[in-house]
Amino acid sequence: MVSPLPGVRPSLPASWYFDPEHYRRELEAVWYRDWVCVGRTDSLQREGDYFTARIGDQNVIVTLGPGAALRAWHNTCRHRGSLLCKEAHGHFRNGRIICPYHTWTYSLDGRLVATPGRLEADDFAAGGYSLYAVHVDTWKGFVFVNLSDAPREGLDDFLGDEKAHLENWPLDDMRSVHQAIYSVACNWKLFWENYSECYHCPRLHPELCKIMPVYKKAVFKASDLPGWEPADDNDNGYGRVSANAETWTMDGKSTLPPLPGLTDAERQAGVAFTSIQGSMFVVGHPDYARSVRIVPTGPERIELVVDWLLPSDLANVDSDTIERITGLAERVIRQDSEACELNQRGLHSSRFEHGVLVPQEYMLWDFHQWLRARLVESKPL
Ligand code: FES
Ligand code: FE
């Protein structure tokens, strides 16, 4: 039977995956213009707590300011541009942000409030030297920033229909119980492309295929298969965990209480995804959730930040439980990372100009079209 999917189409030019100039264009067109997730609200507990985050070669500070309002700034001092915070997270004591170089001091709403030791000058007005603000908003406990002066859309519109897939997951009330950070030698697009297809799954992910039998057929969704029919009214076409599995763990079993609020269909499926083109995906299971953020750190390097989330009343679970919920995904991430690194190296061949997308890689084509549109939009006149 012929696939209901489109035929073959070309993939992106190989140089887009390593050329430093093209990398810079993508940072400007995507990463410095769109909303990008940088962390979780639950890591900021009291006024003055902060974390820093990298996006390309930019660095931002996110803090809990007066009245529990989230604030974000570029991590740069208005005096001569020193990095203000070098730690990944911390607490601003006494509500003061103090530059480590000449101790210019800012309040938690970003105003310059002291310049110790500065000789007086008639024409110095502290009001002109507030920190550079960054747009910040949240979705279900995830903190997003937008580095553009005027975001083209609010976070809600930016997330669009993708929000619906995890609508029933109580992510607002969940906390990260484990975080892993991986440095992977590949362009950011390669990791996203790898996430967007399951053509590689039978070869690369034997353990995952046991839990998700549809992946053995080299497709991401059961509905991609020729002649697919829904099994029942609850079947959303994504495929389900195997008959003897409940969730994504090595043995498919769960030792945690089911998350409240999910439908029967969501529990039976065992998995749901919210994908934020190019930069992040959140995976919901019946008993836990996981977020994966891609941070581009160079043309051929990313950092992957992976968090495993549980309801806040389970935030102190023992290490065995953590191992159970992290084991399968950690295995899969290592398998994917290795494949992406090989892909990156192979792209440097002088004979390889671009590749070809096969039918079940249609989400890569959508991603490429989305990226091309972003690049055209942002191209300077
Ligand atoms: Fe920050 Fe001088 S650069 S006080
Ligand atoms: Fe994979």
Coordinates of C-alpha atoms and ligand atoms in Angstrom, one line a residue:
M1 CA 0.0 0.0 0.0
V2 CA 1.3 3.5 -0.8
S3 CA 2.1 5.8 2.1
P4 CA -0.3 8.6 2.7
L5 CA 2.7 10.8 3.3
P6 CA 4.4 13.1 0.7
G7 CA 7.3 11.7 -1.4
V8 CA 11.0 12.6 -1.2
R9 CA 12.2 16.2 -0.8
P10 CA 15.6 17.8 -0.5
S11 CA 17.0 18.6 3.0
L12 CA 18.8 21.8 3.9
P13 CA 22.3 22.7 2.4
A14 CA 25.1 21.0 4.4
S15 CA 26.9 24.3 5.0
W16 CA 23.9 25.5 7.1
Y17 CA 25.0 23.0 9.7
F18 CA 28.5 24.3 10.3
D19 CA 29.1 27.7 8.5
P20 CA 29.7 30.3 11.3
E21 CA 28.1 33.1 9.3
H22 CA 24.9 31.1 8.7
Y23 CA 24.8 30.1 12.3
R24 CA 24.8 33.8 13.2
R25 CA 21.9 34.4 10.8
E26 CA 19.9 31.7 12.5
L27 CA 20.6 33.1 15.9
E28 CA 19.3 36.5 14.8
A29 CA 16.4 35.1 12.9
V30 CA 15.2 32.5 15.4
W31 CA 16.9 32.5 18.8
Y32 CA 17.0 36.3 19.3
R33 CA 13.5 36.9 18.0
D34 CA 11.3 34.1 19.2
W35 CA 10.3 33.1 22.8
V36 CA 12.9 30.7 24.2
C37 CA 12.4 28.6 27.4
V38 CA 15.2 29.3 29.9
G39 CA 14.1 27.5 33.1
R40 CA 11.4 26.8 35.6
T41 CA 9.6 29.1 38.0
D42 CA 10.0 26.5 40.8
S43 CA 13.7 27.2 40.9
L44 CA 12.9 30.7 42.1
Q45 CA 11.4 30.4 45.6
R46 CA 11.8 33.8 47.3
E47 CA 12.4 37.4 46.3
G48 CA 16.0 37.9 45.1
D49 CA 16.5 34.3 43.9
Y50 CA 17.9 34.2 40.3
F51 CA 19.2 32.0 37.6
T52 CA 21.2 32.8 34.4
A53 CA 20.7 31.3 31.0
R54 CA 22.5 31.2 27.8
I55 CA 21.0 31.7 24.3
G56 CA 23.6 31.5 21.6
D57 CA 26.2 34.1 22.7
Q58 CA 23.7 36.0 24.8
N59 CA 23.2 35.7 28.5
V60 CA 20.2 36.6 30.6
I61 CA 19.4 36.9 34.3
V62 CA 15.9 35.9 35.5
T63 CA 15.0 36.9 39.0
L64 CA 12.0 37.1 41.3
G65 CA 11.5 40.8 42.0
P66 CA 9.3 42.7 44.3
G67 CA 5.7 41.4 44.6
A68 CA 6.9 38.0 43.2
A69 CA 7.1 39.4 39.7
L70 CA 9.5 37.7 37.3
R71 CA 12.1 40.1 35.9
A72 CA 14.7 39.4 33.2
W73 CA 17.6 41.4 32.0
H74 CA 20.6 41.1 29.8
N75 CA 23.5 39.9 32.0
T76 CA 25.6 43.0 31.4
C77 CA 26.5 45.9 33.5
R78 CA 25.6 49.4 32.2
H79 CA 29.0 50.8 33.3
R80 CA 31.5 49.0 31.0
G81 CA 29.6 45.8 30.2
S82 CA 30.9 43.3 32.7
L83 CA 28.9 40.1 33.2
L84 CA 26.9 40.8 36.3
C85 CA 26.3 37.2 37.4
K86 CA 28.7 34.3 36.6
E87 CA 26.8 31.6 38.6
A88 CA 24.0 29.5 37.1
H89 CA 21.8 30.4 40.0
G90 CA 21.9 32.2 43.3
H91 CA 20.3 34.9 45.5
F92 CA 20.7 38.7 45.4
R93 CA 21.2 39.6 49.0
N94 CA 19.4 42.6 50.4
G95 CA 17.7 43.1 47.1
R96 CA 20.9 44.4 45.4
I97 CA 22.5 43.3 42.2
I98 CA 26.2 44.3 42.5
C99 CA 28.6 44.3 39.5
P100 CA 31.7 42.3 40.4
Y101 CA 34.0 44.9 38.6
H102 CA 33.4 48.4 40.0
T103 CA 30.4 47.6 42.2
W104 CA 27.7 49.5 40.4
T105 CA 24.6 48.4 42.3
Y106 CA 21.1 47.8 40.9
S107 CA 17.8 47.2 42.6
L108 CA 15.6 44.2 41.9
D109 CA 13.6 46.2 39.5
G110 CA 16.7 46.9 37.5
R111 CA 17.4 50.6 38.5
L112 CA 20.9 51.7 39.1
V113 CA 20.9 52.7 42.8
A114 CA 24.5 53.2 43.8
T115 CA 27.9 53.8 42.1
P116 CA 30.4 53.5 45.0
G117 CA 33.6 55.4 44.7
R118 CA 32.6 57.3 41.5
L119 CA 34.0 60.8 41.3
E120 CA 31.2 63.3 40.8
A121 CA 30.3 64.6 37.4
D122 CA 27.6 67.2 36.7
D123 CA 26.3 65.3 33.7
F124 CA 25.9 61.8 35.2
A125 CA 22.3 60.8 35.6
A126 CA 21.8 57.3 37.2
G127 CA 18.3 57.2 35.8
G128 CA 19.8 56.6 32.3
Y129 CA 21.6 53.4 33.3
S130 CA 19.0 50.9 34.3
L131 CA 19.7 47.3 33.3
Y132 CA 18.6 46.3 29.8
A133 CA 15.2 44.6 30.3
V134 CA 14.2 41.4 28.5
H135 CA 10.6 40.3 27.9
V136 CA 9.7 37.4 30.1
D137 CA 6.5 35.3 30.5
T138 CA 5.5 31.8 31.7
W139 CA 3.6 28.8 30.5
K140 CA 2.8 26.0 33.0
G141 CA 5.8 26.9 35.2
F142 CA 8.3 27.2 32.3
V143 CA 10.0 30.6 32.0
F144 CA 10.4 32.0 28.5
V145 CA 12.3 35.1 27.5
N146 CA 12.3 37.0 24.2
L147 CA 15.4 39.0 23.3
S148 CA 13.8 41.2 20.6
D149 CA 12.8 44.8 21.5
A150 CA 9.2 44.2 20.4
P151 CA 8.2 40.5 20.2
R152 CA 6.1 39.9 17.1
E153 CA 3.6 37.9 19.3
G154 CA 2.9 37.1 22.9
L155 CA 3.9 33.8 24.4
D156 CA 0.4 32.4 24.2
D157 CA 0.1 32.9 20.5
F158 CA 3.7 31.8 19.9
L159 CA 2.9 28.4 21.6
G160 CA -0.3 28.1 19.7
D161 CA -2.0 24.7 19.3
E162 CA 1.0 22.9 20.8
K163 CA -0.2 23.9 24.3
A164 CA -3.3 21.7 23.9
H165 CA -1.3 18.4 23.9
L166 CA -0.3 18.8 27.5
E167 CA -3.3 20.8 28.7
N168 CA -4.3 18.2 31.3
W169 CA -0.9 17.7 32.7
P170 CA -0.5 19.6 36.1
L171 CA 2.8 21.0 35.0
D172 CA 2.2 24.3 37.0
D173 CA 2.3 22.3 40.2
M174 CA 5.3 20.1 39.2
R175 CA 8.9 20.5 40.2
S176 CA 12.2 19.4 38.6
V177 CA 13.5 16.4 40.7
H178 CA 16.5 15.8 38.5
Q179 CA 18.4 17.7 35.8
A180 CA 21.0 16.4 33.4
I181 CA 23.0 18.6 31.1
Y182 CA 24.7 17.1 28.0
S183 CA 27.2 18.8 25.7
V184 CA 26.7 17.4 22.2
A185 CA 28.9 18.2 19.2
C186 CA 26.2 18.9 16.6
N187 CA 24.4 21.9 15.2
W188 CA 21.1 22.7 17.0
K189 CA 19.0 21.7 13.9
L190 CA 20.4 18.2 13.8
F191 CA 19.1 17.4 17.3
W192 CA 15.7 18.9 16.4
E193 CA 15.6 16.9 13.2
N194 CA 16.4 13.7 15.1
Y195 CA 13.6 14.4 17.5
S196 CA 11.2 15.0 14.6
E197 CA 11.4 11.5 13.1
C198 CA 11.4 7.9 14.2
Y199 CA 12.9 6.5 11.1
H200 CA 16.0 5.9 13.2
C201 CA 14.2 4.3 16.1
P202 CA 14.3 0.6 15.2
R203 CA 18.1 0.7 14.7
L204 CA 19.0 3.1 17.5
H205 CA 16.4 2.6 20.3
P206 CA 15.8 -1.1 21.0
E207 CA 14.7 -0.4 24.6
L208 CA 12.3 2.4 23.6
C209 CA 10.8 0.3 20.8
K210 CA 9.9 -2.4 23.4
I211 CA 7.8 0.2 25.3
M212 CA 6.4 2.0 22.2
P213 CA 5.9 -0.8 19.6
V214 CA 4.9 1.7 16.8
Y215 CA 8.4 3.0 16.8
K216 CA 9.6 -0.4 15.5
K217 CA 7.8 0.5 12.3
A218 CA 10.1 3.5 11.8
V219 CA 7.3 6.1 12.2
F220 CA 6.7 8.7 14.9
K221 CA 2.9 8.2 14.8
A222 CA 0.8 5.1 14.2
S223 CA -1.4 7.3 11.9
D224 CA 1.6 7.7 9.5
L225 CA 1.3 4.0 8.5
P226 CA -0.6 3.1 5.3
G227 CA -4.1 1.8 6.1
W228 CA -4.1 3.0 9.7
E229 CA -7.5 2.9 11.5
P230 CA -8.1 4.1 15.0
A231 CA -8.3 1.2 17.5
D232 CA -11.2 2.9 19.4
D233 CA -12.6 6.3 20.2
N234 CA -9.6 7.0 22.4
D235 CA -7.0 6.4 19.8
N236 CA -5.4 9.7 18.8
G237 CA -3.1 8.2 16.2
Y238 CA 0.1 8.7 18.1
G239 CA 0.5 5.1 19.1
R240 CA 0.4 3.7 22.6
V241 CA 2.7 2.1 25.1
S242 CA 2.8 -1.7 24.8
A243 CA 0.0 -3.7 26.3
N244 CA 2.1 -4.6 29.4
A245 CA 3.6 -1.2 29.9
E246 CA 2.2 1.9 31.8
T247 CA 4.8 4.5 31.2
W248 CA 8.2 5.3 29.8
T249 CA 10.6 3.4 32.1
M250 CA 13.0 0.6 31.3
D251 CA 10.5 -2.1 32.2
G252 CA 7.4 0.0 31.4
K253 CA 6.1 -0.1 35.0
S254 CA 5.3 2.8 37.2
T255 CA 5.9 3.0 40.9
L256 CA 4.3 6.5 41.2
P257 CA 0.7 7.5 41.7
P258 CA -1.0 8.5 38.4
L259 CA -1.0 12.3 37.7
P260 CA -4.4 13.8 38.4
G261 CA -6.5 15.2 35.6
L262 CA -5.5 13.0 32.6
T263 CA -8.1 11.4 30.5
D264 CA -8.3 7.6 29.9
A265 CA -7.0 8.1 26.4
E266 CA -4.0 10.0 27.7
R267 CA -3.2 7.3 30.3
Q268 CA -3.6 4.6 27.7
A269 CA -1.4 6.3 25.2
G270 CA 1.3 6.7 27.9
V271 CA 2.9 9.7 26.2
A272 CA 2.1 13.1 24.8
F273 CA 4.3 15.9 23.4
T274 CA 4.3 19.6 23.3
S275 CA 7.0 20.8 20.8
I276 CA 8.3 24.3 20.4
Q277 CA 9.9 24.4 17.0
G278 CA 13.7 24.0 17.2
S279 CA 14.3 24.8 20.9
M280 CA 12.3 22.6 23.3
F281 CA 9.9 19.7 23.8
V282 CA 8.0 18.6 26.8
V283 CA 7.0 15.0 27.2
G284 CA 4.0 14.0 29.4
H285 CA 3.6 10.5 30.8
P286 CA 0.8 9.2 33.1
D287 CA 3.0 9.6 36.2
Y288 CA 5.8 12.1 35.3
A289 CA 6.9 14.7 32.7
R290 CA 10.2 15.6 31.1
S291 CA 11.4 18.7 29.3
V292 CA 14.3 18.9 26.9
R293 CA 15.8 22.2 26.0
I294 CA 18.3 22.8 23.2
V295 CA 20.8 25.6 23.8
P296 CA 22.9 26.5 20.8
T297 CA 26.5 27.3 22.0
G298 CA 28.3 27.3 18.7
P299 CA 27.8 26.3 15.0
E300 CA 28.6 22.7 15.9
R301 CA 27.8 22.5 19.6
I302 CA 24.7 22.4 21.7
E303 CA 23.9 22.0 25.4
L304 CA 20.9 19.8 26.2
V305 CA 19.2 20.6 29.4
V306 CA 16.8 17.8 30.5
D307 CA 14.5 18.1 33.5
W308 CA 12.4 15.3 35.0
L309 CA 9.2 16.7 36.7
L310 CA 7.0 15.3 39.5
P311 CA 4.2 16.9 41.4
S312 CA 5.6 19.1 44.1
D313 CA 4.3 16.9 46.9
L314 CA 6.5 14.1 45.5
A315 CA 9.6 16.4 45.1
N316 CA 11.5 14.4 47.7
V317 CA 11.2 10.9 46.2
D318 CA 14.1 8.5 46.8
S319 CA 17.0 7.9 44.4
D320 CA 15.6 4.6 43.2
T321 CA 12.5 6.4 41.9
I322 CA 14.6 9.0 40.2
E323 CA 16.6 6.2 38.5
R324 CA 13.5 4.5 37.4
I325 CA 12.0 7.6 35.7
T326 CA 15.4 8.8 34.2
G327 CA 16.8 5.5 33.0
L328 CA 15.1 5.0 29.7
A329 CA 15.3 8.7 28.6
E330 CA 19.0 9.0 29.5
R331 CA 19.7 5.9 27.4
V332 CA 17.7 7.3 24.5
I333 CA 19.3 10.7 24.7
R334 CA 22.8 9.2 24.6
Q335 CA 21.8 7.1 21.6
D336 CA 20.4 10.1 19.8
S337 CA 23.4 12.3 20.8
E338 CA 25.9 9.8 19.3
A339 CA 23.9 9.7 16.1
C340 CA 23.7 13.5 15.9
E341 CA 27.5 13.7 16.4
L342 CA 28.1 11.2 13.6
N343 CA 25.7 13.1 11.4
Q344 CA 27.5 16.4 12.1
R345 CA 30.9 14.9 11.1
G346 CA 29.6 13.3 7.9
L347 CA 28.1 16.6 6.8
H348 CA 31.6 18.0 6.3
S349 CA 32.2 15.7 3.3
S350 CA 33.1 17.8 0.3
R351 CA 30.8 15.7 -1.8
F352 CA 27.7 16.1 0.3
E353 CA 25.7 19.2 -0.6
H354 CA 22.4 18.3 0.8
G355 CA 20.4 15.1 1.6
V356 CA 17.0 13.8 0.9
L357 CA 13.9 13.5 3.2
V358 CA 11.9 10.3 2.9
P359 CA 8.1 10.2 3.5
Q360 CA 8.1 9.7 7.3
E361 CA 10.5 12.7 7.7
Y362 CA 7.7 15.1 6.8
M363 CA 8.1 16.9 10.1
L364 CA 11.7 17.8 9.1
W365 CA 10.4 19.4 5.9
D366 CA 7.9 21.4 8.0
F367 CA 10.7 22.5 10.2
H368 CA 12.9 23.4 7.3
Q369 CA 10.1 25.5 5.7
W370 CA 9.5 27.2 9.0
L371 CA 13.2 28.0 9.3
R372 CA 13.4 29.3 5.7
A373 CA 10.5 31.6 6.4
R374 CA 12.2 32.9 9.6
L375 CA 15.4 33.6 7.7
V376 CA 13.6 35.4 4.9
E377 CA 11.6 37.5 7.4
S378 CA 14.7 38.6 9.3
K379 CA 16.9 39.3 6.3
P380 CA 18.3 42.8 6.6
L381 CA 17.3 45.0 3.6
Ligands
FES1 FE1 30.2 47.0 36.1 FE2 32.2 48.6 36.0 S1 31.6 47.2 34.6 S2 30.7 48.4 37.6
FE2 FE 15.8 9.1 18.8

